[in-house]
Amino acid sequence: MTSLLDLAPVVPVVVIEDAADAVPLARALVAGGLPTIEVTLRTPAALDAIRAISDEVPDAVVGAGTVISADGVDAAVAAGARFLVSPGWTKTLLDAMQRSGVPFLPGVSTTSEVVALLERGVDEMKFFPAEAAGGTAYLRSLAGPLPQARFCPTGGISLASAPSYLALPNVGCVGGTWMLPADALAAKDWGSIEELAAGAAALRG
């Protein structure tokens, strides 16, 4: 099975306020070349959005982000999430994600957290908040002692900074929101979002 980190160079991190927007938004992202879509569990519409994308956009690989509890794991998988992403992790949350049967990216921001996950057999992680936690310099410093750990950095990454992350040997993809500008979402301008997604999909390390 292809690693979640290798499906596309950029994972759009989506906050959906209205579940009715989920399917046209997902279709625009997929058409632009970004099939891996993280819908954050930050709004009441999130689970319905995941369910709609799972049911109606077969080319999308939809997952749940901001997963912070075992209940959230169960609800996301029941809604059709094909992967899980957390901003951080605890033993309870990690146990639930490992039991879920779907790929997951637990969030880390320190070397000790990375080592603890490797100890648990987890070698693919979200690095969050990427820019605030040290950015490319921090990740580059981890590659020497911990080459087996691979990351999806998320948090503060832009179209301009993404290539420097993707060039690192321990980064498979990045998470971002720059292809989802608020004005385009508000106007339901799916064409603009597709164009921005295409620009992100063209990024290579």
PDB file of C-alpha atoms in Angstrom:
ATOM      1  CA  MET A   1       0.000   0.000   0.000  1.00  0.00           C
ATOM      2  CA  THR A   2       1.272   3.468  -0.916  1.00  0.00           C
ATOM      3  CA  SER A   3       2.202   5.557   2.092  1.00  0.00           C
ATOM      4  CA  LEU A   4      -0.091   8.433   2.945  1.00  0.00           C
ATOM      5  CA  LEU A   5       2.959  10.689   2.703  1.00  0.00           C
ATOM      6  CA  ASP A   6       3.543   9.728  -0.929  1.00  0.00           C
ATOM      7  CA  LEU A   7       0.075  10.267  -2.433  1.00  0.00           C
ATOM      8  CA  ALA A   8       0.593  13.963  -3.195  1.00  0.00           C
ATOM      9  CA  PRO A   9       3.147  16.649  -2.282  1.00  0.00           C
ATOM     10  CA  VAL A  10       0.525  18.726  -0.466  1.00  0.00           C
ATOM     11  CA  VAL A  11      -2.391  17.741   1.777  1.00  0.00           C
ATOM     12  CA  PRO A  12      -5.050  20.479   1.866  1.00  0.00           C
ATOM     13  CA  VAL A  13      -6.142  21.121   5.461  1.00  0.00           C
ATOM     14  CA  VAL A  14      -9.823  21.963   5.183  1.00  0.00           C
ATOM     15  CA  VAL A  15     -12.214  23.601   7.647  1.00  0.00           C
ATOM     16  CA  ILE A  16     -15.773  23.116   6.401  1.00  0.00           C
ATOM     17  CA  GLU A  17     -18.539  25.221   7.908  1.00  0.00           C
ATOM     18  CA  ASP A  18     -21.306  24.013   5.573  1.00  0.00           C
ATOM     19  CA  ALA A  19     -21.422  20.318   4.659  1.00  0.00           C
ATOM     20  CA  ALA A  20     -23.039  21.265   1.336  1.00  0.00           C
ATOM     21  CA  ASP A  21     -19.666  22.697   0.260  1.00  0.00           C
ATOM     22  CA  ALA A  22     -17.792  19.449   0.904  1.00  0.00           C
ATOM     23  CA  VAL A  23     -18.390  17.652  -2.390  1.00  0.00           C
ATOM     24  CA  PRO A  24     -17.737  20.557  -4.818  1.00  0.00           C
ATOM     25  CA  LEU A  25     -14.672  21.550  -2.798  1.00  0.00           C
ATOM     26  CA  ALA A  26     -13.305  18.011  -2.829  1.00  0.00           C
ATOM     27  CA  ARG A  27     -13.965  17.701  -6.556  1.00  0.00           C
ATOM     28  CA  ALA A  28     -12.041  20.936  -7.194  1.00  0.00           C
ATOM     29  CA  LEU A  29      -9.064  19.739  -5.139  1.00  0.00           C
ATOM     30  CA  VAL A  30      -9.010  16.334  -6.843  1.00  0.00           C
ATOM     31  CA  ALA A  31      -9.300  17.937 -10.288  1.00  0.00           C
ATOM     32  CA  GLY A  32      -6.336  20.112  -9.393  1.00  0.00           C
ATOM     33  CA  GLY A  33      -4.263  17.065  -8.486  1.00  0.00           C
ATOM     34  CA  LEU A  34      -4.619  16.976  -4.696  1.00  0.00           C
ATOM     35  CA  PRO A  35      -6.586  13.799  -3.877  1.00  0.00           C
ATOM     36  CA  THR A  36      -5.556  13.572  -0.214  1.00  0.00           C
ATOM     37  CA  ILE A  37      -7.898  15.853   1.740  1.00  0.00           C
ATOM     38  CA  GLU A  38      -7.775  16.423   5.504  1.00  0.00           C
ATOM     39  CA  VAL A  39     -11.101  17.646   6.886  1.00  0.00           C
ATOM     40  CA  THR A  40     -10.502  19.006  10.364  1.00  0.00           C
ATOM     41  CA  LEU A  41     -12.900  18.098  13.160  1.00  0.00           C
ATOM     42  CA  ARG A  42     -13.228  21.742  14.149  1.00  0.00           C
ATOM     43  CA  THR A  43     -16.811  22.386  13.057  1.00  0.00           C
ATOM     44  CA  PRO A  44     -20.193  20.704  13.564  1.00  0.00           C
ATOM     45  CA  ALA A  45     -20.278  20.024   9.809  1.00  0.00           C
ATOM     46  CA  ALA A  46     -16.996  18.088   9.690  1.00  0.00           C
ATOM     47  CA  LEU A  47     -18.278  14.528  10.047  1.00  0.00           C
ATOM     48  CA  ASP A  48     -21.096  15.111   7.555  1.00  0.00           C
ATOM     49  CA  ALA A  49     -18.524  16.599   5.180  1.00  0.00           C
ATOM     50  CA  ILE A  50     -16.281  13.545   5.479  1.00  0.00           C
ATOM     51  CA  ARG A  51     -19.268  11.276   4.900  1.00  0.00           C
ATOM     52  CA  ALA A  52     -20.343  13.203   1.793  1.00  0.00           C
ATOM     53  CA  ILE A  53     -16.862  13.222   0.266  1.00  0.00           C
ATOM     54  CA  SER A  54     -16.412   9.527   1.023  1.00  0.00           C
ATOM     55  CA  ASP A  55     -19.745   8.704  -0.621  1.00  0.00           C
ATOM     56  CA  GLU A  56     -19.653  11.022  -3.622  1.00  0.00           C
ATOM     57  CA  VAL A  57     -16.017  11.720  -4.590  1.00  0.00           C
ATOM     58  CA  PRO A  58     -14.448   8.296  -5.163  1.00  0.00           C
ATOM     59  CA  ASP A  59     -11.114   9.716  -6.350  1.00  0.00           C
ATOM     60  CA  ALA A  60     -10.609  11.600  -3.087  1.00  0.00           C
ATOM     61  CA  VAL A  61      -8.716  10.087  -0.174  1.00  0.00           C
ATOM     62  CA  VAL A  62     -10.532  11.886   2.620  1.00  0.00           C
ATOM     63  CA  GLY A  63      -9.293  11.888   6.186  1.00  0.00           C
ATOM     64  CA  ALA A  64     -10.000  13.552   9.496  1.00  0.00           C
ATOM     65  CA  GLY A  65      -7.731  16.126  11.098  1.00  0.00           C
ATOM     66  CA  THR A  66      -7.668  17.629  14.591  1.00  0.00           C
ATOM     67  CA  VAL A  67      -8.425  14.178  16.016  1.00  0.00           C
ATOM     68  CA  ILE A  68      -7.815  14.522  19.756  1.00  0.00           C
ATOM     69  CA  SER A  69      -9.817  11.726  21.403  1.00  0.00           C
ATOM     70  CA  ALA A  70     -10.652   8.052  21.061  1.00  0.00           C
ATOM     71  CA  ASP A  71     -14.268   9.049  20.436  1.00  0.00           C
ATOM     72  CA  GLY A  72     -13.086  11.296  17.623  1.00  0.00           C
ATOM     73  CA  VAL A  73     -11.183   8.387  16.080  1.00  0.00           C
ATOM     74  CA  ASP A  74     -14.283   6.177  16.145  1.00  0.00           C
ATOM     75  CA  ALA A  75     -16.596   8.883  14.785  1.00  0.00           C
ATOM     76  CA  ALA A  76     -14.227   9.804  11.971  1.00  0.00           C
ATOM     77  CA  VAL A  77     -13.748   6.220  10.815  1.00  0.00           C
ATOM     78  CA  ALA A  78     -17.490   5.584  11.011  1.00  0.00           C
ATOM     79  CA  ALA A  79     -18.039   8.628   8.780  1.00  0.00           C
ATOM     80  CA  GLY A  80     -15.683   7.223   6.151  1.00  0.00           C
ATOM     81  CA  ALA A  81     -12.324   8.796   7.024  1.00  0.00           C
ATOM     82  CA  ARG A  82      -9.519   6.873   5.331  1.00  0.00           C
ATOM     83  CA  PHE A  83      -6.787   8.396   7.507  1.00  0.00           C
ATOM     84  CA  LEU A  84      -6.449  10.295  10.768  1.00  0.00           C
ATOM     85  CA  VAL A  85      -4.275  13.264  11.749  1.00  0.00           C
ATOM     86  CA  SER A  86      -3.768  14.632  15.250  1.00  0.00           C
ATOM     87  CA  PRO A  87      -2.041  17.834  16.401  1.00  0.00           C
ATOM     88  CA  GLY A  88      -0.384  15.862  19.207  1.00  0.00           C
ATOM     89  CA  TRP A  89      -0.767  12.492  20.872  1.00  0.00           C
ATOM     90  CA  THR A  90      -1.239  10.678  24.159  1.00  0.00           C
ATOM     91  CA  LYS A  91      -1.064   6.958  24.902  1.00  0.00           C
ATOM     92  CA  THR A  92      -4.871   6.729  24.881  1.00  0.00           C
ATOM     93  CA  LEU A  93      -5.183   8.532  21.560  1.00  0.00           C
ATOM     94  CA  LEU A  94      -2.368   6.546  19.962  1.00  0.00           C
ATOM     95  CA  ASP A  95      -3.906   3.272  21.120  1.00  0.00           C
ATOM     96  CA  ALA A  96      -7.208   4.277  19.506  1.00  0.00           C
ATOM     97  CA  MET A  97      -5.533   5.305  16.252  1.00  0.00           C
ATOM     98  CA  GLN A  98      -3.589   2.050  16.105  1.00  0.00           C
ATOM     99  CA  ARG A  99      -6.803   0.087  16.609  1.00  0.00           C
ATOM    100  CA  SER A 100      -8.675   2.097  13.951  1.00  0.00           C
ATOM    101  CA  GLY A 101      -7.447   0.101  10.978  1.00  0.00           C
ATOM    102  CA  VAL A 102      -6.645   3.222   8.932  1.00  0.00           C
ATOM    103  CA  PRO A 103      -3.339   5.070   8.449  1.00  0.00           C
ATOM    104  CA  PHE A 104      -2.673   7.899  10.881  1.00  0.00           C
ATOM    105  CA  LEU A 105      -0.235  10.751  11.462  1.00  0.00           C
ATOM    106  CA  PRO A 106       0.184  11.624  15.144  1.00  0.00           C
ATOM    107  CA  GLY A 107       1.464  15.134  15.732  1.00  0.00           C
ATOM    108  CA  VAL A 108       4.926  15.811  17.168  1.00  0.00           C
ATOM    109  CA  SER A 109       7.012  18.888  17.831  1.00  0.00           C
ATOM    110  CA  THR A 110       9.912  17.519  19.917  1.00  0.00           C
ATOM    111  CA  THR A 111      12.631  14.919  19.504  1.00  0.00           C
ATOM    112  CA  SER A 112      11.399  12.988  22.531  1.00  0.00           C
ATOM    113  CA  GLU A 113       7.929  12.652  20.999  1.00  0.00           C
ATOM    114  CA  VAL A 114       9.464  11.291  17.809  1.00  0.00           C
ATOM    115  CA  VAL A 115      11.541   8.743  19.731  1.00  0.00           C
ATOM    116  CA  ALA A 116       8.501   7.695  21.768  1.00  0.00           C
ATOM    117  CA  LEU A 117       6.501   7.054  18.588  1.00  0.00           C
ATOM    118  CA  LEU A 118       9.334   5.101  17.002  1.00  0.00           C
ATOM    119  CA  GLU A 119       9.356   2.990  20.161  1.00  0.00           C
ATOM    120  CA  ARG A 120       5.679   2.246  19.500  1.00  0.00           C
ATOM    121  CA  GLY A 121       6.352   1.219  15.899  1.00  0.00           C
ATOM    122  CA  VAL A 122       5.147   4.470  14.333  1.00  0.00           C
ATOM    123  CA  ASP A 123       7.524   6.057  11.808  1.00  0.00           C
ATOM    124  CA  GLU A 124       5.224   8.472   9.926  1.00  0.00           C
ATOM    125  CA  MET A 125       4.153  11.624  11.770  1.00  0.00           C
ATOM    126  CA  LYS A 126       2.772  15.122  11.453  1.00  0.00           C
ATOM    127  CA  PHE A 127       5.242  17.847  12.461  1.00  0.00           C
ATOM    128  CA  PHE A 128       3.132  20.595  14.000  1.00  0.00           C
ATOM    129  CA  PRO A 129       3.131  23.559  14.265  1.00  0.00           C
ATOM    130  CA  ALA A 130       5.860  23.402  11.658  1.00  0.00           C
ATOM    131  CA  GLU A 131       7.002  27.008  11.359  1.00  0.00           C
ATOM    132  CA  ALA A 132       6.591  27.816  15.062  1.00  0.00           C
ATOM    133  CA  ALA A 133       8.335  24.602  16.130  1.00  0.00           C
ATOM    134  CA  GLY A 134      11.526  25.197  14.182  1.00  0.00           C
ATOM    135  CA  GLY A 135      10.669  24.703  10.527  1.00  0.00           C
ATOM    136  CA  THR A 136      13.058  23.190   8.037  1.00  0.00           C
ATOM    137  CA  ALA A 137      16.107  23.695  10.270  1.00  0.00           C
ATOM    138  CA  TYR A 138      14.563  21.565  13.013  1.00  0.00           C
ATOM    139  CA  LEU A 139      13.484  18.811  10.634  1.00  0.00           C
ATOM    140  CA  ARG A 140      16.879  18.778   8.957  1.00  0.00           C
ATOM    141  CA  SER A 141      18.522  18.283  12.349  1.00  0.00           C
ATOM    142  CA  LEU A 142      16.280  15.264  13.043  1.00  0.00           C
ATOM    143  CA  ALA A 143      17.229  13.512   9.803  1.00  0.00           C
ATOM    144  CA  GLY A 144      20.704  12.578  11.073  1.00  0.00           C
ATOM    145  CA  PRO A 145      19.931  10.767  14.337  1.00  0.00           C
ATOM    146  CA  LEU A 146      16.404   9.662  13.374  1.00  0.00           C
ATOM    147  CA  PRO A 147      16.440   8.912   9.625  1.00  0.00           C
ATOM    148  CA  GLN A 148      13.663   6.337   9.952  1.00  0.00           C
ATOM    149  CA  ALA A 149      11.105   9.010  10.927  1.00  0.00           C
ATOM    150  CA  ARG A 150       9.174  10.655   8.080  1.00  0.00           C
ATOM    151  CA  PHE A 151       7.021  13.745   8.399  1.00  0.00           C
ATOM    152  CA  CYS A 152       4.149  15.770   7.018  1.00  0.00           C
ATOM    153  CA  PRO A 153       4.937  19.262   8.333  1.00  0.00           C
ATOM    154  CA  THR A 154       1.842  21.434   8.806  1.00  0.00           C
ATOM    155  CA  GLY A 155       1.327  24.897  10.262  1.00  0.00           C
ATOM    156  CA  GLY A 156       2.311  28.181   8.689  1.00  0.00           C
ATOM    157  CA  ILE A 157       3.550  26.648   5.430  1.00  0.00           C
ATOM    158  CA  SER A 158       2.961  28.618   2.225  1.00  0.00           C
ATOM    159  CA  LEU A 159       3.407  28.097  -1.498  1.00  0.00           C
ATOM    160  CA  ALA A 160       6.735  29.918  -1.163  1.00  0.00           C
ATOM    161  CA  SER A 161       8.078  27.857   1.754  1.00  0.00           C
ATOM    162  CA  ALA A 162       6.711  24.435   0.782  1.00  0.00           C
ATOM    163  CA  PRO A 163       9.534  23.544  -1.649  1.00  0.00           C
ATOM    164  CA  SER A 164      12.180  23.925   1.067  1.00  0.00           C
ATOM    165  CA  TYR A 165      10.276  21.435   3.219  1.00  0.00           C
ATOM    166  CA  LEU A 166       9.701  19.007   0.357  1.00  0.00           C
ATOM    167  CA  ALA A 167      13.426  19.043  -0.430  1.00  0.00           C
ATOM    168  CA  LEU A 168      14.231  17.471   2.955  1.00  0.00           C
ATOM    169  CA  PRO A 169      14.935  13.717   2.958  1.00  0.00           C
ATOM    170  CA  ASN A 170      12.583  13.063   5.886  1.00  0.00           C
ATOM    171  CA  VAL A 171       9.567  14.969   4.501  1.00  0.00           C
ATOM    172  CA  GLY A 172       7.065  13.139   2.322  1.00  0.00           C
ATOM    173  CA  CYS A 173       4.471  15.877   1.950  1.00  0.00           C
ATOM    174  CA  VAL A 174       3.299  19.085   3.611  1.00  0.00           C
ATOM    175  CA  GLY A 175      -0.079  20.191   4.903  1.00  0.00           C
ATOM    176  CA  GLY A 176      -1.376  23.599   3.945  1.00  0.00           C
ATOM    177  CA  THR A 177      -4.310  25.919   3.507  1.00  0.00           C
ATOM    178  CA  TRP A 178      -3.006  28.403   0.938  1.00  0.00           C
ATOM    179  CA  MET A 179      -5.018  26.757  -1.858  1.00  0.00           C
ATOM    180  CA  LEU A 180      -8.179  27.439   0.172  1.00  0.00           C
ATOM    181  CA  PRO A 181      -8.387  31.242   0.481  1.00  0.00           C
ATOM    182  CA  ALA A 182     -11.311  32.474   2.565  1.00  0.00           C
ATOM    183  CA  ASP A 183     -12.697  34.701  -0.168  1.00  0.00           C
ATOM    184  CA  ALA A 184     -12.804  31.857  -2.701  1.00  0.00           C
ATOM    185  CA  LEU A 185     -14.492  29.569  -0.188  1.00  0.00           C
ATOM    186  CA  ALA A 186     -17.046  32.228   0.694  1.00  0.00           C
ATOM    187  CA  ALA A 187     -17.809  32.820  -2.995  1.00  0.00           C
ATOM    188  CA  LYS A 188     -17.844  29.074  -3.729  1.00  0.00           C
ATOM    189  CA  ASP A 189     -15.287  29.822  -6.435  1.00  0.00           C
ATOM    190  CA  TRP A 190     -14.310  26.212  -7.044  1.00  0.00           C
ATOM    191  CA  GLY A 191     -12.494  27.105 -10.266  1.00  0.00           C
ATOM    192  CA  SER A 192      -9.990  29.284  -8.416  1.00  0.00           C
ATOM    193  CA  ILE A 193      -9.456  26.576  -5.818  1.00  0.00           C
ATOM    194  CA  GLU A 194      -8.805  24.037  -8.571  1.00  0.00           C
ATOM    195  CA  GLU A 195      -6.187  26.362 -10.101  1.00  0.00           C
ATOM    196  CA  LEU A 196      -4.459  26.888  -6.742  1.00  0.00           C
ATOM    197  CA  ALA A 197      -4.558  23.133  -6.110  1.00  0.00           C
ATOM    198  CA  ALA A 198      -2.886  22.518  -9.464  1.00  0.00           C
ATOM    199  CA  GLY A 199      -0.084  24.879  -8.481  1.00  0.00           C
ATOM    200  CA  ALA A 200       0.392  23.009  -5.210  1.00  0.00           C
ATOM    201  CA  ALA A 201       0.270  19.616  -6.935  1.00  0.00           C
ATOM    202  CA  ALA A 202       3.112  20.712  -9.221  1.00  0.00           C
ATOM    203  CA  LEU A 203       5.478  21.189  -6.292  1.00  0.00           C
ATOM    204  CA  ARG A 204       8.247  18.655  -6.025  1.00  0.00           C
ATOM    205  CA  GLY A 205      11.140  18.316  -3.616  1.00  0.00           C
TER     206      GLY A 205
END
